[in-house]
mmCIF file of C-alpha atoms in Angstrom:
data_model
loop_
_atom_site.group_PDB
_atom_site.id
_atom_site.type_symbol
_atom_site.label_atom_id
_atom_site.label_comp_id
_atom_site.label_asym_id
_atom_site.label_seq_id
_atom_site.Cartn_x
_atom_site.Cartn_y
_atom_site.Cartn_z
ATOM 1 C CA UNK A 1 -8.908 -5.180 10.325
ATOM 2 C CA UNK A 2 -9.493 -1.247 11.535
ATOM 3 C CA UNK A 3 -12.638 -2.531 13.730
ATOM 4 C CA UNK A 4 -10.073 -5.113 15.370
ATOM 5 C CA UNK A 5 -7.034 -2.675 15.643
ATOM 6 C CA UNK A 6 -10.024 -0.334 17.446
ATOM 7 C CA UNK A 7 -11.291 -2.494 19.715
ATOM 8 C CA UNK A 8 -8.079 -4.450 20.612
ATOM 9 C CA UNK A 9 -6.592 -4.478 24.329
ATOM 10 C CA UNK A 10 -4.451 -1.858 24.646
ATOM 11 C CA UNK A 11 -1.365 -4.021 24.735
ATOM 12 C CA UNK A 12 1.195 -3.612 21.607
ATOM 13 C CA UNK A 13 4.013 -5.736 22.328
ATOM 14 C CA UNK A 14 3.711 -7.480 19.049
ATOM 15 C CA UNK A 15 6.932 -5.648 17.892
ATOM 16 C CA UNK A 16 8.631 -6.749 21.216
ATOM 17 C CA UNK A 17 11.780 -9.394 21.193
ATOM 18 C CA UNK A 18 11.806 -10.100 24.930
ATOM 19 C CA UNK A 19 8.240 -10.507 26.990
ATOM 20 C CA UNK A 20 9.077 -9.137 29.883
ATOM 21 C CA UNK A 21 6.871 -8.356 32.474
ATOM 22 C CA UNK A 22 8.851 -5.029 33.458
ATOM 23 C CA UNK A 23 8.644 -3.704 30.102
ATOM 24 C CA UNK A 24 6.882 -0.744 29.185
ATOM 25 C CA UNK A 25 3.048 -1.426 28.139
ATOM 26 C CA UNK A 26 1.997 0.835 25.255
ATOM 27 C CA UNK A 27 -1.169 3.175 25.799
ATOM 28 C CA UNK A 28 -2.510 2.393 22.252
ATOM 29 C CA UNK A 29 -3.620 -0.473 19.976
ATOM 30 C CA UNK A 30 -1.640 -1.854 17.436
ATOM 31 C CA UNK A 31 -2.822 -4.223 14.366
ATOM 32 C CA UNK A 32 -4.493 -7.410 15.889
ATOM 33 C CA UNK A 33 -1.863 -9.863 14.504
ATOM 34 C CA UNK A 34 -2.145 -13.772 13.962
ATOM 35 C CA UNK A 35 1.310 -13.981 14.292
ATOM 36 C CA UNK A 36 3.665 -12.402 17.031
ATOM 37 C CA UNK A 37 6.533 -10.407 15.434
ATOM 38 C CA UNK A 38 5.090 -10.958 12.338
ATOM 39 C CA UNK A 39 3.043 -7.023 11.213
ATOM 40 C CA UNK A 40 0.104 -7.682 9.081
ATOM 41 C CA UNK A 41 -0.966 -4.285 6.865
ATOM 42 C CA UNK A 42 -4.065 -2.443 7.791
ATOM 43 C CA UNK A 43 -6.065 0.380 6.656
ATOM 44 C CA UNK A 44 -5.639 2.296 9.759
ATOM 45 C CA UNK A 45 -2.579 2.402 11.655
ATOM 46 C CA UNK A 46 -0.696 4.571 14.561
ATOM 47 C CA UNK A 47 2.008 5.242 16.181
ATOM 48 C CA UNK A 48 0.430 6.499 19.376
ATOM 49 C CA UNK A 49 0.933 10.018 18.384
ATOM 50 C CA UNK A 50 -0.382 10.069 14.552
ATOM 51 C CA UNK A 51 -2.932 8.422 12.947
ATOM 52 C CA UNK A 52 -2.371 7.104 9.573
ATOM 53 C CA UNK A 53 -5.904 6.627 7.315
ATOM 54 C CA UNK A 54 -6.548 4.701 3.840
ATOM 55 C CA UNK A 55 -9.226 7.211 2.950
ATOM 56 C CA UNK A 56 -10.431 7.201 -1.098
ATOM 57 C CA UNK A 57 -7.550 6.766 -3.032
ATOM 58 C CA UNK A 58 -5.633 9.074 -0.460
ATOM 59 C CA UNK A 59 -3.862 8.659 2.685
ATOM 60 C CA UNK A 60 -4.483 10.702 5.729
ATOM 61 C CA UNK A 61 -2.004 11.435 8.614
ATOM 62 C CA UNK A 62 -3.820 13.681 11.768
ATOM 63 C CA UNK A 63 -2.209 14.003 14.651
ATOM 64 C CA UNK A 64 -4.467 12.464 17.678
ATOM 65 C CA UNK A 65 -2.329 13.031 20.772
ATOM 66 C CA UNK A 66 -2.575 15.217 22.640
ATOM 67 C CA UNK A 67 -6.927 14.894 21.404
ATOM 68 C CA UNK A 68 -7.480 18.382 22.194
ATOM 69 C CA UNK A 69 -4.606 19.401 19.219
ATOM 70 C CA UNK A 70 -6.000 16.492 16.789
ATOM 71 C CA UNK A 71 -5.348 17.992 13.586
ATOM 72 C CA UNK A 72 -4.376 17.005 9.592
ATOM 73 C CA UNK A 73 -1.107 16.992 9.194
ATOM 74 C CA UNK A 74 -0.879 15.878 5.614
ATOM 75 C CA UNK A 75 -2.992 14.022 3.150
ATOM 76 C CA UNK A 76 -1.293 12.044 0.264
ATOM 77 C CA UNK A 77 -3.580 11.677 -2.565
ATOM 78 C CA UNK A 78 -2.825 9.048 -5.350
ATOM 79 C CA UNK A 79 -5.917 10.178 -7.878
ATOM 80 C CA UNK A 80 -4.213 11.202 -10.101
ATOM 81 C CA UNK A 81 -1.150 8.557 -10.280
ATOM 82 C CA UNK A 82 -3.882 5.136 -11.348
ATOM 83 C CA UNK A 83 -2.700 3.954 -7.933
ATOM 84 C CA UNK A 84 -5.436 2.786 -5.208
ATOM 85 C CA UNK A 85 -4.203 2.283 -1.686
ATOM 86 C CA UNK A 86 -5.637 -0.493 0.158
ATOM 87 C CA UNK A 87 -3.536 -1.099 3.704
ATOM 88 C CA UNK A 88 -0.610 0.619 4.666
ATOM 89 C CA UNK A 89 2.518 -0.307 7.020
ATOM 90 C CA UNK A 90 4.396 1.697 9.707
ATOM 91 C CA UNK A 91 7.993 0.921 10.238
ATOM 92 C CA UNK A 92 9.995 3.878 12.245
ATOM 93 C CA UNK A 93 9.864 6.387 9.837
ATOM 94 C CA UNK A 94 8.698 5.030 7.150
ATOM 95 C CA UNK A 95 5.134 4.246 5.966
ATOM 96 C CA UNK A 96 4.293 1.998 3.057
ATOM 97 C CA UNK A 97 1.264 1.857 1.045
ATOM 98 C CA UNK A 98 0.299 -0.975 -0.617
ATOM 99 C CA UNK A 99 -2.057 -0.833 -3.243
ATOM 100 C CA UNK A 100 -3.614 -1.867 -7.149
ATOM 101 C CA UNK A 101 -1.744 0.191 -10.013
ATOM 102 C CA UNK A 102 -3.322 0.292 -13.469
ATOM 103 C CA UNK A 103 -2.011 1.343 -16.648
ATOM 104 C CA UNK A 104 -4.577 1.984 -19.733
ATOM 105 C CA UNK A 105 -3.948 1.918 -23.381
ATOM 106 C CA UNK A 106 -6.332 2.508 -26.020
ATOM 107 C CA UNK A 107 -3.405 2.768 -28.550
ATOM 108 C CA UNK A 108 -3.458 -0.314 -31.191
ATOM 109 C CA UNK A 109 -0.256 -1.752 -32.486
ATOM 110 C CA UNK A 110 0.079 -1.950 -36.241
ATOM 111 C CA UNK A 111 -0.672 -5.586 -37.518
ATOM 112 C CA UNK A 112 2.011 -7.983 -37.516
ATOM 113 C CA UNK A 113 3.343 -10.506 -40.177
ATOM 114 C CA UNK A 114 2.654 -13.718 -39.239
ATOM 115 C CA UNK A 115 5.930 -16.006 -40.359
ATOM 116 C CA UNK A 116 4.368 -16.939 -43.714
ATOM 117 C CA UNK A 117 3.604 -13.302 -44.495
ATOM 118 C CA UNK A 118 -0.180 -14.295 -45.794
ATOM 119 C CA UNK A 119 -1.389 -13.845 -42.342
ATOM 120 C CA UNK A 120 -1.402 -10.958 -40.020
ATOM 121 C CA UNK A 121 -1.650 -11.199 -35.869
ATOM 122 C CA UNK A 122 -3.983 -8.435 -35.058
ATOM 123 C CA UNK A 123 -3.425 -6.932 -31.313
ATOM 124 C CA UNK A 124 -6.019 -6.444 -28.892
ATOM 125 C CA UNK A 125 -7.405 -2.323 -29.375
ATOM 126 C CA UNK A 126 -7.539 -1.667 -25.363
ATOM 127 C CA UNK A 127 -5.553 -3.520 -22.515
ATOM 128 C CA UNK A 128 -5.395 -3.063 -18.780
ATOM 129 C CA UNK A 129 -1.872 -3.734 -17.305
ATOM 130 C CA UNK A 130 -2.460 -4.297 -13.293
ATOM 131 C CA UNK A 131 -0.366 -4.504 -10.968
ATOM 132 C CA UNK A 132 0.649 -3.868 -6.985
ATOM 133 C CA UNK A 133 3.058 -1.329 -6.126
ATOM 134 C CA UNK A 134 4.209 -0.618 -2.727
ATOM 135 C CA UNK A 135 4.531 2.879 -2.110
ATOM 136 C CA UNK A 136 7.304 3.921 0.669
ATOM 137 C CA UNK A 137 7.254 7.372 1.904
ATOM 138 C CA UNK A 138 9.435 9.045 4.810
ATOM 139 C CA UNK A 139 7.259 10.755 7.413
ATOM 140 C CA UNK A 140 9.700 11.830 9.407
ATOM 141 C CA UNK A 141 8.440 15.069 8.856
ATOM 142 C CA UNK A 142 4.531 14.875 8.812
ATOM 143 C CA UNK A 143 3.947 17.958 6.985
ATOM 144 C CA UNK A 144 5.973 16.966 4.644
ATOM 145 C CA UNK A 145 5.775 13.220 3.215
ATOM 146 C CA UNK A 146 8.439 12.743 0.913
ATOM 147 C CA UNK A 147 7.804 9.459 -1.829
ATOM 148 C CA UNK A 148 10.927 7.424 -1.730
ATOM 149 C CA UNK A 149 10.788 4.566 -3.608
ATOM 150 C CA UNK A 150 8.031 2.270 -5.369
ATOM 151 C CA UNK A 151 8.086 -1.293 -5.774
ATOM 152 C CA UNK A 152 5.848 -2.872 -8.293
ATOM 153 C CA UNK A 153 4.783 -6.455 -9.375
ATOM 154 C CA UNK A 154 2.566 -7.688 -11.818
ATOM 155 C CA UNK A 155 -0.830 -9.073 -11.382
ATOM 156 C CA UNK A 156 -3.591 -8.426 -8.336
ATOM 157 C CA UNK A 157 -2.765 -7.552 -4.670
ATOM 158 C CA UNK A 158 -3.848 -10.955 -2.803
ATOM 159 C CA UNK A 159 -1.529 -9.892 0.671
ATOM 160 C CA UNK A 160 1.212 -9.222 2.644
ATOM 161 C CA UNK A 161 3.269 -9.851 5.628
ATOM 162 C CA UNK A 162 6.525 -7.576 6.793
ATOM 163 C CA UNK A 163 8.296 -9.718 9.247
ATOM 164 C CA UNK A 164 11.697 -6.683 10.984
ATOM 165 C CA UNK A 165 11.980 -4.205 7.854
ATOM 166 C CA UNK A 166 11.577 -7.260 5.439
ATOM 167 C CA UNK A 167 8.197 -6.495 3.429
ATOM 168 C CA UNK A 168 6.726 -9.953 1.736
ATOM 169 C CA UNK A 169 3.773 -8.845 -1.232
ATOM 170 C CA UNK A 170 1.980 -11.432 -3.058
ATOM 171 C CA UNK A 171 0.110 -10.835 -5.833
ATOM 172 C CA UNK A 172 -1.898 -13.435 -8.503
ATOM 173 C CA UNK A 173 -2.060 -12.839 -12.623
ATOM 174 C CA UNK A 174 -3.681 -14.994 -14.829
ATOM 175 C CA UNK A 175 -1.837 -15.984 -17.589
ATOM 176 C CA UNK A 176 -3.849 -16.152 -20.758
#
């Protein structure tokens, strides 16, 4: 969580391959993970120069080193796109948003013929299609966020695990 990631030693070798002792220790927290190598998402995340912020269906990126420059570099706001970001993933320059996506319609279909033609299959008047869609933006260029690509499965976000640049999403739908 964002109170771990806070309060976490100030360690981050979790993206390490070798443990050696003469490597450089990072001066900033990373993601408390249960899992060496293995990145769990997060609503806050840095990169030791930038913070990166779930904040109300928007993302915010300030810059927090040096702290006497912290500024907003960008804010990318999904409020108008039915998406809701939960937890986001850094990986180089890349960040990844991972969130609920919901598509309305209000718009019945006309009735259908049943096979006997006596009886008609009416359709529901309103459904709710959810979904999670991962979001991957280059931020390369922090003033500019550029959207990428978008990845999108059905049903409701339950987790997620990126293990290297592999991102693993699992989501759960009932079937009715």
């Amino acid at each position: 969580s964002a109170d771990d990631a806070v309060n976490a030693p100030t360690s981050s070798k979790s993206e390490s391959s070798s443990g050696s002792a003469s490597e450089k220790q990072s001066d900033y927290s990373g993601t408390n993970l249960q899992v060496q190598g293995v990145d769990e998402a997060d609503v806050v995340k840095t990169d030791g120069q930038y913070i990166y912020q779930v904040n109300n269906d928007r993302i915010v990126v300030a810059k927090a080193y040096p702290a006497d420059k912290m500024d907003i570099m960008s804010i990318l706001d999904f409020t108008d796109d039915n998406f809701t970001p939960q937890e986001i993933y850094l990986s180089g320059d890349l960040l990844v948003s991972i969130g609920s996506y919901y598509e309305n319609s209000d718009v019945a279909e006309p009735y259908q013929k049943a096979a006997d033609e006596k009886m008609y299959i009416r359709p529901p008047y309103y459904y709710q299609k959810n979904s999670v869609k991962a979001i991957v933006c280059d931020i390369s260029d922090k003033t500019n966020i550029k959207k990428i690509r978008e990845v999108e499965i059905e049903g409701n976000y339950v987790s997620s695990r990126m293990i290297g640049s592999v991102l693993y999403m699992v989501s759960n739908k009932y079937q009715n």
